Amino acid sequence: MSTLAELRAGDTLNDIVLSPVSRLDLIKYAGASGDYNPIHTIDDEAKKAGLPGIIAHGMWTMGNLAKLFTPYHEEGFLQDYSIRFKGMVFLNDVITLRAELMEKNDKQLKFNVAALNQDGREVLVGTAVFAQY
Amino acid sequence: MFTEFIGKRSNKVRNTVERGAVKKFAEAIGDLHPIFVDEEYGKKSRYQNNIAPPTFPRVFDYGIIEGLKLPAKGLIHGEQNYHYERPLIVGEEIQCYSEVKSYFEKTGSTGNMAFLSIKQYGEDLDGHLIFSSEQVIIIMEAVRKGMKQ
């Protein structure tokens, strides 16, 4: 693994492909986050809400996406992390996490970040500003 | 219907960045990196301790904004952002509170929608900001009508 400092604009971090989304993933996230909205864990409740089935917590995907930057904790930290939730994530979806360096300023690296489903559709997009020490 | 709440703040609530909660959270987002969970690794890091994942503030108690009641169902989480002055350190105590930032209604192709923005803050015990976050919640018209009944 190289350092973030070596990246140039247009470079990407290595994509991370998650295991297919399972019910247990979402039950665990509900417990760990305290978000027990039943549309994320109980089929009937999701259907009552007009959904075809349970959907992942947006924050589950956003939490996962941040791990692209975890290995670089000695170099800096995520100063700003902004996300727009664009699409729903369903059970068995295979999510790919992606980050591309857009700009390099003095002590700041600005990335475009996204999570895509197996059809290549963006379910979550945003930016991450990594502040370097 | 939330316009009157703009600018209103909650009480401050003391929270601890609990080691067990950080581990459980890191596991739930599939990121059991030693910087979050391994004490020895944390001690050798520049933080001399473990840190919490950036989206961990989801778990804190931000107090209650008096009178603000959101529907239990039918909300859509539209946007979320975090700003950090530094990472959160495992074991530290912080004070958290929340504030209604903005509210507006808009008519679009899918009907009338409302956008409620709530900002959350985490400070050290001396009152210095560690992080802030903002969530935009979309409330569909049908849900708002349900609330008025």
GROMACS .gro file of C-alpha atoms in nm:
model
  282
    1MET     CA    1   0.000   0.000   0.000
    2SER     CA    2   0.132   0.342  -0.096
    3THR     CA    3   0.067   0.667   0.084
    4LEU     CA    4  -0.204   0.916  -0.003
    5ALA     CA    5   0.063   1.183  -0.045
    6GLU     CA    6   0.188   1.002  -0.355
    7LEU     CA    7  -0.147   1.026  -0.533
    8ARG     CA    8  -0.209   1.264  -0.819
    9ALA     CA    9  -0.537   1.416  -0.931
   10GLY     CA   10  -0.734   1.154  -1.123
   11ASP     CA   11  -0.582   0.862  -0.930
   12THR     CA   12  -0.817   0.629  -0.747
   13LEU     CA   13  -0.778   0.429  -0.429
   14ASN     CA   14  -0.821   0.056  -0.470
   15ASP     CA   15  -1.193  -0.024  -0.494
   16ILE     CA   16  -1.340  -0.233  -0.216
   17VAL     CA   17  -1.616  -0.477  -0.313
   18LEU     CA   18  -1.839  -0.573  -0.019
   19SER     CA   19  -1.993  -0.916   0.034
   20PRO     CA   20  -2.358  -0.932  -0.075
   21VAL     CA   21  -2.570  -0.736   0.174
   22SER     CA   22  -2.719  -0.974   0.430
   23ARG     CA   23  -2.994  -0.931   0.686
   24LEU     CA   24  -2.740  -0.997   0.958
   25ASP     CA   25  -2.528  -0.702   0.834
   26LEU     CA   26  -2.826  -0.474   0.888
   27ILE     CA   27  -2.926  -0.626   1.222
   28LYS     CA   28  -2.570  -0.571   1.341
   29TYR     CA   29  -2.571  -0.212   1.220
   30ALA     CA   30  -2.907  -0.148   1.386
   31GLY     CA   31  -2.766  -0.273   1.715
   32ALA     CA   32  -2.435  -0.089   1.686
   33SER     CA   33  -2.587   0.243   1.576
   34GLY     CA   34  -2.913   0.239   1.770
   35ASP     CA   35  -3.113   0.291   1.448
   36TYR     CA   36  -3.393   0.038   1.486
   37ASN     CA   37  -3.616   0.168   1.207
   38PRO     CA   38  -3.781  -0.164   1.111
   39ILE     CA   39  -3.768  -0.099   0.734
   40HIS     CA   40  -3.403  -0.206   0.762
   41THR     CA   41  -3.464  -0.539   0.932
   42ILE     CA   42  -3.825  -0.660   0.910
   43ASP     CA   43  -3.979  -0.755   0.572
   44ASP     CA   44  -4.339  -0.677   0.666
   45GLU     CA   45  -4.251  -0.330   0.787
   46ALA     CA   46  -4.059  -0.258   0.468
   47LYS     CA   47  -4.358  -0.371   0.261
   48LYS     CA   48  -4.596  -0.158   0.467
   49ALA     CA   49  -4.371   0.136   0.383
   50GLY     CA   50  -4.417   0.058   0.014
   51LEU     CA   51  -4.075  -0.097  -0.039
   52PRO     CA   52  -4.013  -0.425  -0.221
   53GLY     CA   53  -3.809  -0.548   0.074
   54ILE     CA   54  -3.581  -0.432   0.351
   55ILE     CA   55  -3.320  -0.172   0.259
   56ALA     CA   56  -2.981  -0.099   0.409
   57HIS     CA   57  -2.940   0.199   0.640
   58GLY     CA   58  -2.788   0.479   0.432
   59MET     CA   59  -2.547   0.525   0.720
   60TRP     CA   60  -2.438   0.162   0.692
   61THR     CA   61  -2.317   0.228   0.338
   62MET     CA   62  -2.166   0.564   0.436
   63GLY     CA   63  -1.987   0.397   0.726
   64ASN     CA   64  -1.851   0.128   0.497
   65LEU     CA   65  -1.734   0.382   0.240
   66ALA     CA   66  -1.517   0.562   0.496
   67LYS     CA   67  -1.299   0.254   0.536
   68LEU     CA   68  -1.122   0.338   0.210
   69PHE     CA   69  -0.937   0.598   0.421
   70THR     CA   70  -0.881   0.406   0.745
   71PRO     CA   71  -0.538   0.263   0.647
   72TYR     CA   72  -0.399   0.618   0.618
   73HIS     CA   73  -0.462   0.720   0.981
   74GLU     CA   74  -0.097   0.813   1.041
   75GLU     CA   75  -0.099   1.056   0.747
   76GLY     CA   76  -0.408   1.253   0.837
   77PHE     CA   77  -0.781   1.228   0.900
   78LEU     CA   78  -1.114   1.279   0.728
   79GLN     CA   79  -1.185   1.644   0.791
   80ASP     CA   80  -1.502   1.670   0.584
   81TYR     CA   81  -1.715   1.384   0.463
   82SER     CA   82  -2.034   1.473   0.276
   83ILE     CA   83  -2.276   1.229   0.123
   84ARG     CA   84  -2.598   1.235  -0.074
   85PHE     CA   85  -2.807   0.919  -0.063
   86LYS     CA   86  -2.915   0.859  -0.422
   87GLY     CA   87  -3.054   0.508  -0.434
   88MET     CA   88  -3.165   0.225  -0.214
   89VAL     CA   89  -2.951  -0.074  -0.125
   90PHE     CA   90  -3.137  -0.405  -0.106
   91LEU     CA   91  -3.054  -0.749   0.032
   92ASN     CA   92  -2.795  -0.935  -0.177
   93ASP     CA   93  -2.680  -0.620  -0.354
   94VAL     CA   94  -2.307  -0.617  -0.415
   95ILE     CA   95  -2.169  -0.274  -0.333
   96THR     CA   96  -1.843  -0.134  -0.467
   97LEU     CA   97  -1.672   0.149  -0.275
   98ARG     CA   98  -1.472   0.402  -0.476
   99ALA     CA   99  -1.266   0.717  -0.421
  100GLU     CA  100  -1.095   0.935  -0.680
  101LEU     CA  101  -0.859   1.221  -0.599
  102MET     CA  102  -0.991   1.543  -0.751
  103GLU     CA  103  -0.775   1.817  -0.605
  104LYS     CA  104  -0.462   1.849  -0.405
  105ASN     CA  105  -0.415   2.163  -0.202
  106ASP     CA  106  -0.175   2.253   0.071
  107LYS     CA  107  -0.228   1.976   0.330
  108GLN     CA  108  -0.564   1.877   0.186
  109LEU     CA  109  -0.670   1.603  -0.051
  110LYS     CA  110  -1.017   1.628  -0.196
  111PHE     CA  111  -1.177   1.306  -0.320
  112ASN     CA  112  -1.498   1.226  -0.500
  113VAL     CA  113  -1.642   0.918  -0.336
  114ALA     CA  114  -1.921   0.682  -0.439
  115ALA     CA  115  -2.085   0.352  -0.364
  116LEU     CA  116  -2.218   0.162  -0.665
  117ASN     CA  117  -2.442  -0.141  -0.685
  118GLN     CA  118  -2.394  -0.448  -0.907
  119ASP     CA  119  -2.561  -0.267  -1.199
  120GLY     CA  120  -2.310   0.015  -1.176
  121ARG     CA  121  -2.569   0.257  -1.040
  122GLU     CA  122  -2.455   0.506  -0.781
  123VAL     CA  123  -2.642   0.455  -0.455
  124LEU     CA  124  -2.441   0.711  -0.265
  125VAL     CA  125  -2.216   0.995  -0.384
  126GLY     CA  126  -2.021   1.267  -0.219
  127THR     CA  127  -1.687   1.416  -0.131
  128ALA     CA  128  -1.422   1.348   0.128
  129VAL     CA  129  -1.156   1.596   0.232
  130PHE     CA  130  -0.854   1.428   0.387
  131ALA     CA  131  -0.645   1.667   0.597
  132GLN     CA  132  -0.275   1.577   0.604
  133TYR     CA  133  -0.063   1.625   0.917
  134MET     CA  134  -4.462   2.275   0.987
  135PHE     CA  135  -4.115   2.280   1.143
  136THR     CA  136  -4.034   2.643   1.056
  137GLU     CA  137  -4.088   2.757   1.413
  138PHE     CA  138  -3.807   2.527   1.527
  139ILE     CA  139  -3.532   2.680   1.314
  140GLY     CA  140  -3.247   2.787   1.539
  141LYS     CA  141  -3.371   2.589   1.839
  142ARG     CA  142  -3.114   2.387   2.028
  143SER     CA  143  -3.116   2.091   2.256
  144ASN     CA  144  -2.963   2.069   2.601
  145LYS     CA  145  -2.601   1.947   2.611
  146VAL     CA  146  -2.552   1.582   2.698
  147ARG     CA  147  -2.230   1.424   2.817
  148ASN     CA  148  -2.126   1.115   2.619
  149THR     CA  149  -1.829   0.882   2.640
  150VAL     CA  150  -1.656   0.737   2.335
  151GLU     CA  151  -1.692   0.386   2.472
  152ARG     CA  152  -1.439   0.121   2.374
  153GLY     CA  153  -1.699  -0.153   2.347
  154ALA     CA  154  -1.933   0.063   2.140
  155VAL     CA  155  -1.650   0.157   1.903
  156LYS     CA  156  -1.561  -0.208   1.851
  157LYS     CA  157  -1.921  -0.305   1.788
  158PHE     CA  158  -1.963  -0.016   1.545
  159ALA     CA  159  -1.638  -0.090   1.359
  160GLU     CA  160  -1.751  -0.450   1.320
  161ALA     CA  161  -2.093  -0.341   1.193
  162ILE     CA  162  -1.938  -0.136   0.912
  163GLY     CA  163  -1.691  -0.413   0.831
  164ASP     CA  164  -1.388  -0.211   0.940
  165LEU     CA  165  -1.220  -0.390   1.231
  166HIS     CA  166  -0.896  -0.203   1.172
  167PRO     CA  167  -0.654  -0.221   1.468
  168ILE     CA  168  -0.650   0.161   1.497
  169PHE     CA  169  -1.011   0.128   1.620
  170VAL     CA  170  -0.991  -0.188   1.829
  171ASP     CA  171  -0.636  -0.298   1.921
  172GLU     CA  172  -0.507  -0.123   2.235
  173GLU     CA  173  -0.138  -0.191   2.172
  174TYR     CA  174  -0.165  -0.073   1.811
  175GLY     CA  175  -0.343   0.241   1.931
  176LYS     CA  176  -0.070   0.320   2.184
  177LYS     CA  177   0.195   0.306   1.913
  178SER     CA  178  -0.004   0.529   1.676
  179ARG     CA  179   0.029   0.908   1.659
  180TYR     CA  180  -0.289   0.933   1.868
  181GLN     CA  181  -0.135   0.719   2.146
  182ASN     CA  182  -0.476   0.562   2.171
  183ASN     CA  183  -0.747   0.408   1.957
  184ILE     CA  184  -0.976   0.636   1.758
  185ALA     CA  185  -1.339   0.605   1.645
  186PRO     CA  186  -1.460   0.568   1.284
  187PRO     CA  187  -1.576   0.896   1.124
  188THR     CA  188  -1.945   0.799   1.120
  189PHE     CA  189  -1.941   0.677   1.483
  190PRO     CA  190  -2.114   0.996   1.617
  191ARG     CA  191  -2.437   0.831   1.501
  192VAL     CA  192  -2.447   0.658   1.840
  193PHE     CA  193  -2.428   0.965   2.069
  194ASP     CA  194  -2.713   1.118   2.262
  195TYR     CA  195  -2.767   1.477   2.140
  196GLY     CA  196  -3.036   1.575   2.385
  197ILE     CA  197  -3.389   1.684   2.311
  198ILE     CA  198  -3.502   1.990   2.119
  199GLU     CA  199  -3.809   2.091   2.310
  200GLY     CA  200  -4.132   2.023   2.124
  201LEU     CA  201  -3.967   1.880   1.812
  202LYS     CA  202  -4.135   1.555   1.720
  203LEU     CA  203  -4.041   1.369   1.406
  204PRO     CA  204  -4.265   1.098   1.265
  205ALA     CA  205  -4.143   0.748   1.351
  206LYS     CA  206  -4.191   0.627   0.994
  207GLY     CA  207  -4.169   0.757   0.641
  208LEU     CA  208  -3.860   0.970   0.670
  209ILE     CA  209  -3.594   0.961   0.402
  210HIS     CA  210  -3.236   1.033   0.492
  211GLY     CA  211  -3.134   1.258   0.204
  212GLU     CA  212  -2.789   1.387   0.293
  213GLN     CA  213  -2.533   1.356   0.566
  214ASN     CA  214  -2.207   1.530   0.634
  215TYR     CA  215  -1.940   1.531   0.900
  216HIS     CA  216  -1.677   1.789   0.980
  217TYR     CA  217  -1.388   1.707   1.211
  218GLU     CA  218  -1.127   1.920   1.385
  219ARG     CA  219  -0.955   1.595   1.486
  220PRO     CA  220  -1.053   1.227   1.522
  221LEU     CA  221  -1.247   1.114   1.829
  222ILE     CA  222  -1.032   0.932   2.083
  223VAL     CA  223  -1.155   0.615   2.248
  224GLY     CA  224  -1.235   0.674   2.615
  225GLU     CA  225  -1.274   1.052   2.597
  226GLU     CA  226  -1.577   1.236   2.727
  227ILE     CA  227  -1.755   1.482   2.506
  228GLN     CA  228  -2.061   1.704   2.519
  229CYS     CA  229  -2.317   1.676   2.242
  230TYR     CA  230  -2.612   1.885   2.136
  231SER     CA  231  -2.826   1.940   1.828
  232GLU     CA  232  -2.988   2.232   1.651
  233VAL     CA  233  -3.254   2.272   1.383
  234LYS     CA  234  -3.066   2.437   1.099
  235SER     CA  235  -3.325   2.485   0.829
  236TYR     CA  236  -3.664   2.377   0.703
  237PHE     CA  237  -3.834   2.429   0.371
  238GLU     CA  238  -4.101   2.273   0.155
  239LYS     CA  239  -4.078   2.217  -0.216
  240THR     CA  240  -4.310   2.085  -0.482
  241GLY     CA  241  -4.145   1.846  -0.723
  242SER     CA  242  -4.243   1.578  -0.970
  243THR     CA  243  -4.317   1.333  -0.688
  244GLY     CA  244  -4.537   1.573  -0.496
  245ASN     CA  245  -4.478   1.807  -0.210
  246MET     CA  246  -4.172   1.733  -0.001
  247ALA     CA  247  -4.021   1.896   0.303
  248PHE     CA  248  -3.651   1.920   0.385
  249LEU     CA  249  -3.548   1.938   0.748
  250SER     CA  250  -3.184   1.994   0.834
  251ILE     CA  251  -3.056   1.910   1.180
  252LYS     CA  252  -2.704   1.991   1.288
  253GLN     CA  253  -2.527   1.803   1.563
  254TYR     CA  254  -2.219   1.906   1.758
  255GLY     CA  255  -1.960   1.731   1.971
  256GLU     CA  256  -1.729   1.936   2.195
  257ASP     CA  257  -1.461   1.854   2.447
  258LEU     CA  258  -1.535   1.937   2.810
  259ASP     CA  259  -1.373   2.280   2.766
  260GLY     CA  260  -1.623   2.363   2.495
  261HIS     CA  261  -1.391   2.325   2.195
  262LEU     CA  262  -1.554   2.178   1.887
  263ILE     CA  263  -1.434   1.828   1.790
  264PHE     CA  264  -1.690   1.753   1.521
  265SER     CA  265  -2.016   1.870   1.373
  266SER     CA  266  -2.253   1.684   1.148
  267GLU     CA  267  -2.559   1.774   0.951
  268GLN     CA  268  -2.838   1.552   0.832
  269VAL     CA  269  -3.100   1.642   0.578
  270ILE     CA  270  -3.424   1.455   0.631
  271ILE     CA  271  -3.686   1.444   0.359
  272ILE     CA  272  -4.046   1.421   0.478
  273MET     CA  273  -4.306   1.326   0.221
  274GLU     CA  274  -4.639   1.508   0.218
  275ALA     CA  275  -4.838   1.195   0.308
  276VAL     CA  276  -4.637   1.156   0.625
  277ARG     CA  277  -4.683   1.520   0.724
  278LYS     CA  278  -5.059   1.490   0.674
  279GLY     CA  279  -5.057   1.183   0.895
  280MET     CA  280  -4.887   1.383   1.168
  281LYS     CA  281  -5.147   1.658   1.166
  282GLN     CA  282  -5.431   1.418   1.239
   0.00000   0.00000   0.00000
